[in-house]
Amino acid sequence: MLDRLALHRQQFPALRGKQYFNYGGQGPMAQTTLDAIFQAHHHMQEMGPFSGATNQWIMAEAAQTRAAIAAELGTTADTITLTEDVTVGCNIPLWGIAWKAGDHMLLSDCEHPGVIAAVQEICRRFDVTYSFCPLLETVNGGDPAAVVAEHLQPNTRLLVVSHILWNTGQVLPLERMVDVCRDRPNPVLVLVDAAQSVGALPLDLPAIGVDFYAFTGHKWWCGPAGLGGLYVRPEAMAQIAPTFIGWRGITTDAAANPTGWKPNGERYEVATSNYPLLAGLRAAIAHQAEWGTATQRYQRLVELSQRLWSQLQELPYLRPVRQTPPDSGLVSFWVLENGEPSPAWHKRLVDELERQNVFLRTLLAPNCVRACTHYLTLESEVDDLVAAIKRILSDLT
């Protein structure tokens, strides 16, 4: 398996001569992905970038990509909207709901600042309120579904949560959280930020039951930046109107669709995009499948994250944010100075590691360092990372 992984990794230029632990920020692209993007660009130019033949080719590319994405998410292509990134995917349902004064939104306290900012602007414009439920405190024990149930209000219309918390790496029990939201006199819709889960977890979205699931291709799928998607549960589609409206989302067949919008996930798409990225994302998904199934990839990345977490536990001047073994590829930890987390040492550590071609990142909330393991990561890279951290932080001992 490891020999096959070594051959598989040779396709990734960014992994040559580097130790890469930033998959939660952006995954590196394989050469097959880069080639697919270039070939698609070249094909469009050969056909003529604006022609009837090109338009037919673009529609076929989009359809193939929705189908490839849907297969990975356990759903059907008609539930998939192609977007630019997670933030756009979240904004579609956030702005598509017909908000009324007095409505309420509930967010976890681990959501991304971009999503929080959109919620705040909706509240300002439509006299809607929002509050946070403390899921960060459940990272080392507690029931996230029970916390959500406790913080839902009679006027709550939408729960906004991440499937994997981007700062702690905790995998939330989405199916139980959905049950909590649906088992109410006024069911609550569920919007999921899936930035850290798509490409990492084996997924069956219809079984989980979420209403909206926004994701990107450029992180754990190791696809191109600028292409993501949104899953909309068919029963929830009537709950949101298109937020951005353009020619890709409408139909001129008024008899077939009086609203003018397409009857599937395409209704939330807008207009001209970077179409060659479609081929790139399909190539990235296919390349991962060549190594193993989604379940096999997930099992490996967790084994590696637990290997890293266990070794970090042994360093006296480090404290992992999670006190239990991780269930995702994200491992966050504090550097301790005089027994307390040190933001200055966090930055110093990450900067020094980067000078050694070892790539991690700092986070602000909580202020810590985050390393990400993927199925692509080598055991030796994990061991070398811990050894490098130990050398750099020797001044603390």
XYZ file of C-alpha atoms in Angstrom:
397
model
C 0.000 0.000 0.000
C 2.791 2.444 0.896
C 4.721 1.662 -2.297
C 1.557 2.400 -4.248
C 1.141 5.623 -2.277
C 4.692 6.680 -3.136
C 3.894 6.273 -6.841
C 0.578 8.075 -6.349
C 2.296 11.027 -4.629
C 4.712 11.485 -7.521
C 1.812 13.036 -9.436
C 1.773 16.020 -7.016
C 4.432 18.656 -7.811
C 3.728 20.489 -4.531
C 4.703 17.425 -2.487
C 8.195 17.174 -3.933
C 10.788 18.389 -1.454
C 8.132 19.617 0.960
C 6.178 18.348 3.934
C 2.666 19.625 3.441
C 0.170 19.834 6.315
C -2.222 22.503 5.002
C -4.923 20.430 3.290
C -7.587 22.208 5.335
C -6.563 25.457 3.653
C -5.865 24.231 0.135
C -4.931 20.848 -1.213
C -2.169 20.460 -3.821
C -3.197 19.478 -7.342
C -1.962 16.366 -9.105
C -0.340 16.689 -12.517
C -3.334 14.894 -14.035
C -5.549 17.664 -12.652
C -3.309 20.388 -14.050
C -3.212 18.631 -17.412
C -7.000 18.286 -17.516
C -7.434 22.017 -16.909
C -4.916 22.933 -19.603
C -6.396 20.501 -22.105
C -9.884 21.886 -21.486
C -8.645 25.439 -22.055
C -6.913 24.340 -25.254
C -10.000 22.478 -26.464
C -12.198 25.563 -25.963
C -9.792 27.723 -27.932
C -9.611 25.195 -30.754
C -13.400 25.065 -30.999
C -13.740 28.817 -30.637
C -14.396 30.077 -27.108
C -17.887 31.280 -28.015
C -19.727 29.015 -30.425
C -22.622 26.616 -30.551
C -20.289 23.635 -30.331
C -18.485 25.139 -27.348
C -21.759 25.810 -25.574
C -22.838 22.193 -26.021
C -19.450 21.026 -24.747
C -19.714 23.274 -21.660
C -23.168 21.944 -20.801
C -21.868 18.383 -21.114
C -18.847 19.202 -18.926
C -21.084 20.710 -16.239
C -23.420 17.723 -16.319
C -20.527 15.275 -15.999
C -19.089 17.240 -13.082
C -22.399 17.399 -11.207
C -22.684 13.641 -11.665
C -19.134 13.029 -10.402
C -19.751 15.217 -7.353
C -23.115 13.603 -6.653
C -21.579 10.138 -6.704
C -19.089 11.206 -4.023
C -21.872 12.651 -1.853
C -24.276 9.745 -2.213
C -26.888 11.810 -4.011
C -28.136 12.572 -7.530
C -26.916 15.216 -9.942
C -30.163 17.209 -9.830
C -29.447 18.144 -6.187
C -26.082 19.738 -7.029
C -25.433 23.399 -7.783
C -22.004 24.350 -9.118
C -20.530 27.356 -7.288
C -17.167 29.045 -6.867
C -16.536 28.091 -3.225
C -18.041 27.275 0.172
C -18.898 30.893 0.967
C -20.989 31.293 -2.173
C -22.666 27.975 -1.405
C -23.574 29.189 2.088
C -24.801 32.554 0.835
C -27.310 30.974 -1.566
C -29.586 29.570 1.170
C -28.725 32.325 3.652
C -30.077 34.984 1.304
C -32.591 32.715 -0.425
C -34.799 32.255 2.642
C -37.699 34.721 2.834
C -36.725 36.209 6.185
C -39.303 37.935 8.362
C -38.737 40.356 11.203
C -38.334 38.426 14.426
C -36.862 35.285 12.820
C -33.823 33.754 14.502
C -30.695 31.942 13.308
C -28.586 29.663 15.499
C -24.883 29.235 14.728
C -22.206 27.162 16.357
C -19.419 29.150 17.986
C -16.913 27.567 15.568
C -18.197 28.968 12.273
C -16.004 30.723 9.715
C -15.896 34.555 9.903
C -17.149 34.834 6.307
C -20.360 32.980 7.135
C -20.829 34.929 10.375
C -20.492 38.203 8.457
C -23.237 37.162 6.013
C -25.534 36.242 8.911
C -24.878 39.586 10.594
C -25.744 41.498 7.425
C -28.999 39.569 6.985
C -29.908 40.375 10.580
C -29.188 44.069 9.996
C -31.274 44.267 6.843
C -34.271 42.142 7.813
C -34.550 42.641 11.587
C -33.539 39.028 12.186
C -31.596 37.895 15.274
C -28.865 35.316 15.723
C -27.068 33.618 18.583
C -24.317 31.082 19.120
C -24.445 27.648 20.721
C -21.223 26.578 22.496
C -19.990 23.590 20.522
C -16.323 24.431 21.107
C -16.695 23.245 24.683
C -17.874 19.808 23.492
C -14.554 19.038 21.804
C -13.377 17.181 24.913
C -16.717 15.761 25.972
C -20.385 16.582 25.669
C -23.226 16.032 23.236
C -23.338 18.596 20.394
C -26.884 17.563 19.448
C -28.073 18.182 23.014
C -26.361 21.584 23.023
C -28.158 22.521 19.805
C -31.492 21.356 21.213
C -30.943 23.492 24.313
C -30.225 26.648 22.296
C -32.938 26.429 19.637
C -35.605 29.094 20.117
C -39.307 28.982 19.143
C -38.587 31.437 16.315
C -35.410 29.708 15.021
C -35.643 29.110 11.273
C -32.093 28.041 10.440
C -29.213 26.227 12.128
C -25.765 26.957 10.675
C -23.037 24.450 11.565
C -19.928 22.872 10.090
C -19.683 19.117 9.581
C -16.049 19.172 10.717
C -15.131 22.165 12.865
C -12.336 23.973 11.072
C -10.502 24.964 14.250
C -10.718 21.811 16.408
C -11.273 19.083 13.807
C -14.285 17.675 15.654
C -16.740 15.725 13.472
C -20.266 16.731 14.482
C -23.112 14.165 14.680
C -25.089 15.803 11.890
C -27.782 13.158 11.572
C -28.803 13.541 15.222
C -28.601 17.322 14.978
C -30.917 17.241 11.969
C -33.363 15.078 13.923
C -33.362 17.630 16.744
C -34.126 20.436 14.285
C -36.839 18.549 12.446
C -38.644 17.178 15.519
C -40.281 20.507 16.368
C -43.663 22.186 15.780
C -41.838 24.519 13.386
C -38.995 22.470 11.835
C -35.659 24.244 11.594
C -33.670 24.168 8.343
C -30.035 23.037 8.557
C -27.221 24.672 6.577
C -23.840 22.929 6.740
C -20.444 24.432 5.988
C -18.711 21.385 4.517
C -15.338 22.974 3.796
C -13.472 20.375 5.852
C -15.638 17.316 5.259
C -16.045 16.880 1.490
C -13.102 14.865 0.248
C -12.314 13.732 3.802
C -15.391 11.869 5.068
C -17.351 9.116 3.323
C -20.721 10.810 2.725
C -24.370 9.923 2.129
C -26.170 13.263 2.277
C -29.738 11.963 1.806
C -29.204 9.623 4.764
C -27.867 12.444 6.932
C -30.898 14.558 6.029
C -29.321 18.021 5.911
C -31.129 20.682 3.883
C -28.122 22.582 2.508
C -24.517 21.390 2.283
C -21.941 23.857 0.889
C -18.510 22.584 -0.160
C -15.421 23.256 -2.223
C -13.168 21.201 -4.471
C -9.861 22.837 -3.597
C -9.254 21.455 -0.107
C -9.509 17.731 0.652
C -10.411 16.804 -2.938
C -7.157 18.497 -4.059
C -8.960 20.127 -6.972
C -8.627 23.617 -8.459
C -9.494 26.731 -6.485
C -12.576 28.505 -7.810
C -14.962 25.557 -8.085
C -17.249 24.192 -5.403
C -20.870 23.298 -4.968
C -24.058 23.261 -2.951
C -26.280 20.278 -2.210
C -29.954 21.127 -1.682
C -32.272 18.464 -0.311
C -35.117 18.181 -2.867
C -37.774 18.787 -0.199
C -35.955 21.980 0.857
C -35.626 23.457 -2.617
C -38.948 25.265 -2.319
C -37.679 26.955 0.853
C -35.122 29.128 -0.936
C -35.397 31.345 -3.990
C -32.354 31.941 -6.200
C -30.057 34.531 -4.648
C -28.002 35.419 -7.712
C -29.963 35.163 -10.965
C -28.498 34.631 -14.419
C -28.933 32.779 -17.668
C -27.578 29.453 -16.377
C -30.352 29.186 -13.795
C -33.366 30.150 -15.901
C -35.435 28.524 -18.605
C -37.326 30.224 -21.389
C -39.913 27.425 -21.423
C -42.625 29.190 -19.418
C -45.125 26.387 -20.000
C -42.803 23.799 -18.458
C -41.684 26.039 -15.590
C -43.760 29.166 -14.940
C -41.217 30.544 -12.433
C -38.594 30.727 -15.168
C -36.097 28.851 -12.982
C -34.723 25.448 -13.811
C -36.352 22.696 -11.731
C -33.113 21.354 -10.213
C -29.932 22.591 -8.571
C -28.982 24.490 -11.721
C -31.504 27.180 -10.761
C -28.962 28.640 -8.311
C -26.185 28.900 -10.892
C -25.582 32.271 -12.484
C -23.524 32.877 -15.614
C -20.085 32.502 -17.207
C -17.531 30.616 -15.116
C -14.029 29.237 -15.519
C -15.296 26.134 -17.306
C -11.963 24.285 -17.686
C -11.940 23.876 -13.899
C -14.775 21.366 -14.330
C -12.441 18.907 -16.019
C -9.835 19.601 -13.345
C -12.152 18.728 -10.472
C -13.307 15.517 -12.142
C -9.677 14.540 -12.702
C -8.872 15.250 -9.030
C -11.763 13.106 -7.808
C -10.824 10.307 -10.190
C -7.170 10.443 -9.152
C -8.062 9.971 -5.485
C -10.332 7.061 -6.362
C -7.374 5.351 -8.058
C -5.674 5.041 -4.660
C -8.674 3.865 -2.661
C -12.295 4.345 -1.681
C -13.546 7.277 0.367
C -13.675 5.007 3.408
C -10.110 3.797 2.891
C -8.833 7.351 2.453
C -10.657 8.510 5.579
C -9.338 5.623 7.662
C -5.781 6.422 6.614
C -5.964 10.155 7.292
C -7.398 9.479 10.778
C -4.651 6.942 11.521
C -2.107 9.589 10.571
C -3.771 12.381 12.552
C -3.899 10.129 15.607
C -0.222 9.292 15.112
C 0.566 13.013 15.094
C -1.722 13.756 18.054
C -0.173 10.962 20.125
C 3.367 12.198 19.533
C 2.454 15.810 20.276
C 1.012 14.626 23.585
C 4.508 13.560 24.602
C 6.024 17.052 24.245
C 5.832 18.910 27.564
C 5.527 22.370 26.010
C 2.634 21.469 23.689
C -1.015 20.813 24.421
C -3.396 19.489 21.761
C -6.718 21.362 21.651
C -8.448 17.977 21.718
C -7.810 15.720 24.678
C -9.256 12.721 22.824
C -7.871 11.125 19.634
C -8.943 13.051 16.513
C -11.637 11.722 14.176
C -10.629 13.927 11.239
C -7.401 15.027 9.571
C -7.185 18.300 11.524
C -4.888 18.449 14.552
C -4.751 21.757 16.444
C -2.405 22.441 19.337
C -1.081 25.167 21.595
C 2.541 26.046 22.236
C 2.844 26.721 25.959
C 5.031 29.372 27.540
C 4.942 29.437 31.322
C 2.053 27.002 31.077
C -0.124 29.256 28.887
C -0.761 29.327 25.093
C 1.667 31.681 23.379
C 0.468 33.387 20.140
C 4.010 34.677 19.603
C 5.408 31.153 19.682
C 2.604 29.918 17.416
C 3.679 32.338 14.701
C 7.378 31.759 15.312
C 6.939 28.002 15.016
C 4.906 28.151 11.796
C 7.275 30.674 10.199
C 10.366 28.630 11.066
C 8.797 25.412 9.800
C 7.940 27.094 6.500
C 11.580 28.116 6.110
C 12.304 24.386 6.330
C 9.652 23.594 3.681
C 7.209 22.267 6.279
C 3.790 23.893 5.940
C 1.321 24.416 8.813
C -0.804 27.441 9.764
C -1.919 29.485 12.742
C -5.570 30.029 13.712
C -7.116 32.894 15.639
C -10.087 31.273 17.415
C -8.828 29.526 19.380
C -5.375 30.985 18.855
C -3.370 27.866 18.046
C -1.408 25.986 15.378
C -3.145 23.582 12.996
C -1.648 20.686 11.062
C -3.636 18.556 8.607
C -2.960 14.971 7.597
C -4.403 13.512 4.405
C -4.255 10.012 2.969
C -1.342 11.439 0.962
C 0.690 12.116 4.108
C 3.529 9.715 4.948
C 4.164 8.265 8.400
C 7.750 9.500 8.093
C 6.479 13.040 7.467
C 4.480 12.946 10.685
C 7.515 11.744 12.623
C 9.775 14.334 10.990
C 7.288 17.114 11.783
C 7.280 16.247 15.475
C 11.097 16.102 15.495
C 11.290 19.520 13.815
C 8.846 21.028 16.307
C 10.917 19.602 19.144
C 14.094 21.176 17.750
C 12.516 24.586 17.157
C 10.928 24.751 20.589
C 14.006 23.561 22.453
C 14.364 27.095 23.888
C 11.209 26.466 25.889
C 12.663 23.519 27.778
